[in-house]
């Protein structure tokens, strides 16, 4: 009976996809805020839409004048209000306040932390994503959830996209990296809030993809391919 139980445990360990050796694995979270307004159209797209509109106008259906007069009379009443759109550029944009989520409204924003990170040279604080070394969690995604929860306090305003990582990198042993390890990235998104109480770090920023690449010049090509926009 003992022998049969042992034979069952080994396949389960392999099925999880984790190495049974002492190889270190780190789960990192790409925590993003989706765009909250429609991005501006590319000039080429705008020109094509303008052309399409003018082309359709040549063959539009002409309605009777009586029908048009009826439509003009609608909307006139005490309930009618003037619509004034909110500005696309916010105060946080003007002051370049990267701690605020109320900026770059037509772009995705990503959370970066400044502090101790796994594999940081000489143990000095660096910019990094929320992360945690895989220990005894049931899955690697559970490890990623723990990493984000330790920073936010809870996961009530987050949504993890899928169970599989979106990418990974292998960190080789170097003079300033004493132990090699693998880093797996999971995507999570902000849900129904525009403010978090970020903790367990010296500093934090919410940055666009272009701004994010400035914080990781050595891995810029990797993140440029992994992050869509």
Short mmCIF file of C-alpha atoms in Angstrom, two decimals:
data_model
loop_
_atom_site.label_atom_id
_atom_site.label_comp_id
_atom_site.label_asym_id
_atom_site.label_seq_id
_atom_site.Cartn_x
_atom_site.Cartn_y
_atom_site.Cartn_z
CA UNK A 1 0.00 0.00 0.00
CA UNK A 2 2.83 2.40 0.86
CA UNK A 3 4.52 1.68 -2.45
CA UNK A 4 1.35 2.47 -4.45
CA UNK A 5 0.91 5.83 -2.69
CA UNK A 6 4.48 6.81 -3.53
CA UNK A 7 3.90 6.00 -7.18
CA UNK A 8 0.90 8.33 -7.20
CA UNK A 9 2.68 11.27 -5.57
CA UNK A 10 5.51 11.45 -8.09
CA UNK A 11 3.30 11.86 -11.20
CA UNK A 12 1.35 14.63 -9.43
CA UNK A 13 4.54 16.57 -8.75
CA UNK A 14 5.53 16.29 -12.40
CA UNK A 15 2.01 17.23 -13.59
CA UNK A 16 2.19 20.56 -11.76
CA UNK A 17 5.04 21.53 -14.05
CA UNK A 18 7.44 22.60 -11.27
CA UNK A 19 10.96 21.39 -10.94
CA UNK A 20 11.65 19.06 -8.03
CA UNK A 21 15.22 20.42 -7.81
CA UNK A 22 16.34 23.42 -5.77
CA UNK A 23 15.92 25.76 -8.74
CA UNK A 24 14.43 29.08 -7.60
CA UNK A 25 11.19 30.28 -9.23
CA UNK A 26 9.77 33.78 -8.87
CA UNK A 27 6.19 34.83 -9.71
CA UNK A 28 5.79 38.47 -10.81
CA UNK A 29 2.55 40.34 -11.50
CA UNK A 30 2.00 42.77 -14.36
CA UNK A 31 -0.77 44.78 -12.70
CA UNK A 32 -2.46 47.03 -15.24
CA UNK A 33 -5.18 49.65 -15.39
CA UNK A 34 -7.06 49.49 -18.68
CA UNK A 35 -7.81 52.66 -20.70
CA UNK A 36 -10.85 54.55 -19.40
CA UNK A 37 -11.46 56.69 -22.51
CA UNK A 38 -11.29 55.94 -26.23
CA UNK A 39 -7.78 56.58 -27.60
CA UNK A 40 -7.32 59.24 -30.26
CA UNK A 41 -7.57 57.92 -33.78
CA UNK A 42 -4.44 57.49 -35.84
CA UNK A 43 -4.34 60.15 -38.62
CA UNK A 44 -4.42 57.41 -41.28
CA UNK A 45 -7.48 55.79 -39.70
CA UNK A 46 -9.19 59.17 -39.34
CA UNK A 47 -8.55 59.99 -43.01
CA UNK A 48 -10.01 56.65 -44.09
CA UNK A 49 -13.12 57.12 -41.94
CA UNK A 50 -13.58 60.62 -43.36
CA UNK A 51 -13.31 59.25 -46.89
CA UNK A 52 -15.77 56.44 -46.11
CA UNK A 53 -18.28 58.90 -44.67
CA UNK A 54 -18.15 61.16 -47.73
CA UNK A 55 -18.47 58.16 -50.04
CA UNK A 56 -21.57 56.90 -48.21
CA UNK A 57 -23.10 60.39 -48.30
CA UNK A 58 -23.30 60.13 -52.10
CA UNK A 59 -25.67 57.19 -51.84
CA UNK A 60 -27.53 58.04 -48.65
CA UNK A 61 -31.28 57.66 -48.49
CA UNK A 62 -33.13 60.94 -48.61
CA UNK A 63 -35.96 61.20 -46.11
CA UNK A 64 -39.13 63.30 -46.69
CA UNK A 65 -39.00 66.86 -45.39
CA UNK A 66 -41.98 66.16 -43.14
CA UNK A 67 -40.03 63.44 -41.36
CA UNK A 68 -37.01 65.69 -40.86
CA UNK A 69 -39.19 68.46 -39.43
CA UNK A 70 -40.60 66.01 -36.89
CA UNK A 71 -37.14 64.90 -35.82
CA UNK A 72 -36.02 68.50 -35.31
CA UNK A 73 -38.86 69.15 -32.91
CA UNK A 74 -37.72 66.35 -30.61
CA UNK A 75 -35.44 67.04 -27.69
CA UNK A 76 -36.88 70.48 -27.00
CA UNK A 77 -38.04 70.65 -23.43
CA UNK A 78 -37.11 71.45 -19.86
CA UNK A 79 -35.26 68.13 -19.54
CA UNK A 80 -32.74 68.97 -22.26
CA UNK A 81 -29.21 69.58 -20.94
CA UNK A 82 -26.00 70.74 -22.55
CA UNK A 83 -23.33 68.04 -22.73
CA UNK A 84 -19.79 69.18 -21.95
CA UNK A 85 -17.15 66.45 -22.33
CA UNK A 86 -14.55 66.04 -19.62
CA UNK A 87 -10.98 67.02 -20.56
CA UNK A 88 -8.71 64.26 -21.84
CA UNK A 89 -5.69 65.83 -20.13
CA UNK A 90 -5.96 65.73 -16.34
CA UNK A 91 -4.12 67.61 -13.61
CA UNK A 92 -2.03 64.49 -12.97
CA UNK A 93 -0.95 64.57 -16.63
CA UNK A 94 0.09 68.21 -16.39
CA UNK A 95 2.12 67.65 -13.21
CA UNK A 96 3.41 64.23 -14.34
CA UNK A 97 2.11 62.68 -11.10
CA UNK A 98 2.99 59.03 -11.65
CA UNK A 99 1.52 57.98 -8.32
CA UNK A 100 -1.96 58.77 -9.64
CA UNK A 101 -4.20 56.48 -11.66
CA UNK A 102 -6.01 59.54 -13.01
CA UNK A 103 -3.55 60.11 -15.83
CA UNK A 104 -2.90 58.80 -19.35
CA UNK A 105 -6.60 57.96 -19.50
CA UNK A 106 -6.36 56.61 -23.05
CA UNK A 107 -3.43 54.31 -22.23
CA UNK A 108 -2.78 51.28 -20.05
CA UNK A 109 -0.91 51.93 -16.80
CA UNK A 110 1.33 49.42 -15.02
CA UNK A 111 2.34 49.28 -11.36
CA UNK A 112 6.05 49.36 -10.49
CA UNK A 113 7.51 49.18 -6.99
CA UNK A 114 10.80 50.51 -5.65
CA UNK A 115 12.45 48.43 -2.95
CA UNK A 116 14.04 45.06 -2.27
CA UNK A 117 13.68 42.61 -5.12
CA UNK A 118 14.80 39.06 -5.74
CA UNK A 119 18.05 39.04 -7.69
CA UNK A 120 18.76 42.75 -7.15
CA UNK A 121 22.51 43.46 -7.42
CA UNK A 122 24.14 43.70 -4.00
CA UNK A 123 20.73 43.68 -2.35
CA UNK A 124 20.13 47.33 -3.22
CA UNK A 125 16.56 48.63 -3.82
CA UNK A 126 15.48 48.60 -7.45
CA UNK A 127 12.34 49.11 -9.52
CA UNK A 128 10.41 45.89 -9.97
CA UNK A 129 6.96 44.33 -10.31
CA UNK A 130 5.06 42.82 -7.36
CA UNK A 131 6.75 39.48 -6.84
CA UNK A 132 7.17 36.47 -4.59
CA UNK A 133 9.47 33.48 -4.54
CA UNK A 134 7.53 30.27 -5.11
CA UNK A 135 7.44 28.28 -1.89
CA UNK A 136 4.62 25.90 -1.04
CA UNK A 137 1.64 27.39 -2.89
CA UNK A 138 -0.73 25.03 -4.65
CA UNK A 139 -0.06 26.68 -8.04
CA UNK A 140 2.21 29.34 -9.45
CA UNK A 141 -0.78 31.62 -9.94
CA UNK A 142 -1.56 31.33 -6.20
CA UNK A 143 1.99 32.51 -5.61
CA UNK A 144 1.39 35.51 -7.91
CA UNK A 145 -1.85 36.31 -6.08
CA UNK A 146 0.01 36.29 -2.76
CA UNK A 147 2.59 38.67 -4.22
CA UNK A 148 -0.04 41.20 -5.28
CA UNK A 149 -2.09 40.79 -2.09
CA UNK A 150 0.94 41.60 0.05
CA UNK A 151 1.23 44.94 -1.77
CA UNK A 152 -2.46 45.91 -1.98
CA UNK A 153 -3.78 44.35 1.22
CA UNK A 154 -6.55 42.42 -0.57
CA UNK A 155 -7.56 41.37 -4.07
CA UNK A 156 -11.14 42.69 -4.07
CA UNK A 157 -10.40 45.17 -6.91
CA UNK A 158 -8.25 42.90 -9.04
CA UNK A 159 -8.83 40.35 -11.78
CA UNK A 160 -6.20 37.79 -12.82
CA UNK A 161 -6.30 37.05 -16.54
CA UNK A 162 -6.02 33.28 -16.93
CA UNK A 163 -4.12 30.69 -14.95
CA UNK A 164 -1.01 30.50 -17.12
CA UNK A 165 1.84 33.04 -17.11
CA UNK A 166 2.05 35.51 -20.00
CA UNK A 167 5.82 35.21 -20.25
CA UNK A 168 8.98 34.25 -18.43
CA UNK A 169 12.69 35.03 -18.33
CA UNK A 170 15.69 33.04 -17.17
CA UNK A 171 18.18 34.93 -15.02
CA UNK A 172 21.64 33.42 -15.31
CA UNK A 173 24.22 33.49 -12.55
CA UNK A 174 26.46 36.55 -12.77
CA UNK A 175 28.89 38.46 -10.63
CA UNK A 176 26.05 40.52 -9.14
CA UNK A 177 23.50 37.65 -9.29
CA UNK A 178 24.58 34.94 -6.88
CA UNK A 179 21.82 32.46 -7.64
CA UNK A 180 20.14 31.79 -11.02
CA UNK A 181 16.35 31.68 -11.14
CA UNK A 182 13.32 31.77 -13.44
CA UNK A 183 10.80 34.61 -13.34
CA UNK A 184 7.21 34.02 -14.51
CA UNK A 185 4.87 36.95 -15.26
CA UNK A 186 1.12 36.89 -14.59
CA UNK A 187 -1.31 39.56 -15.76
CA UNK A 188 -3.83 41.14 -13.41
CA UNK A 189 -6.14 44.11 -13.99
CA UNK A 190 -7.60 46.92 -11.90
CA UNK A 191 -11.35 46.53 -11.34
CA UNK A 192 -13.77 49.27 -10.21
CA UNK A 193 -11.41 51.64 -8.38
CA UNK A 194 -8.96 54.46 -9.07
CA UNK A 195 -6.93 54.37 -5.85
CA UNK A 196 -4.94 51.77 -3.93
CA UNK A 197 -3.08 51.82 -0.63
CA UNK A 198 0.28 50.58 -1.92
CA UNK A 199 2.51 49.23 0.86
CA UNK A 200 5.66 47.17 1.52
CA UNK A 201 7.82 49.32 -0.77
CA UNK A 202 9.83 52.54 -0.59
CA UNK A 203 8.08 54.08 -3.59
CA UNK A 204 5.73 53.20 -6.45
CA UNK A 205 4.61 54.54 -9.83
CA UNK A 206 1.88 53.92 -12.40
CA UNK A 207 3.49 54.12 -15.84
CA UNK A 208 2.64 53.57 -19.50
CA UNK A 209 4.46 50.97 -21.58
CA UNK A 210 6.86 53.56 -23.02
CA UNK A 211 7.61 54.91 -19.53
CA UNK A 212 8.03 51.36 -18.17
CA UNK A 213 10.80 50.60 -20.65
CA UNK A 214 12.81 53.50 -19.21
CA UNK A 215 12.94 51.71 -15.85
CA UNK A 216 14.30 48.47 -17.40
CA UNK A 217 16.79 49.44 -20.11
CA UNK A 218 18.51 46.02 -20.08
CA UNK A 219 15.21 44.11 -20.46
CA UNK A 220 13.53 46.69 -22.72
CA UNK A 221 13.36 44.39 -25.75
CA UNK A 222 11.83 41.59 -23.69
CA UNK A 223 9.08 43.79 -22.20
CA UNK A 224 8.44 45.47 -25.56
CA UNK A 225 7.48 42.06 -26.98
CA UNK A 226 5.63 40.75 -23.92
CA UNK A 227 3.49 43.86 -23.29
CA UNK A 228 1.13 44.60 -26.16
CA UNK A 229 0.35 48.25 -25.41
#
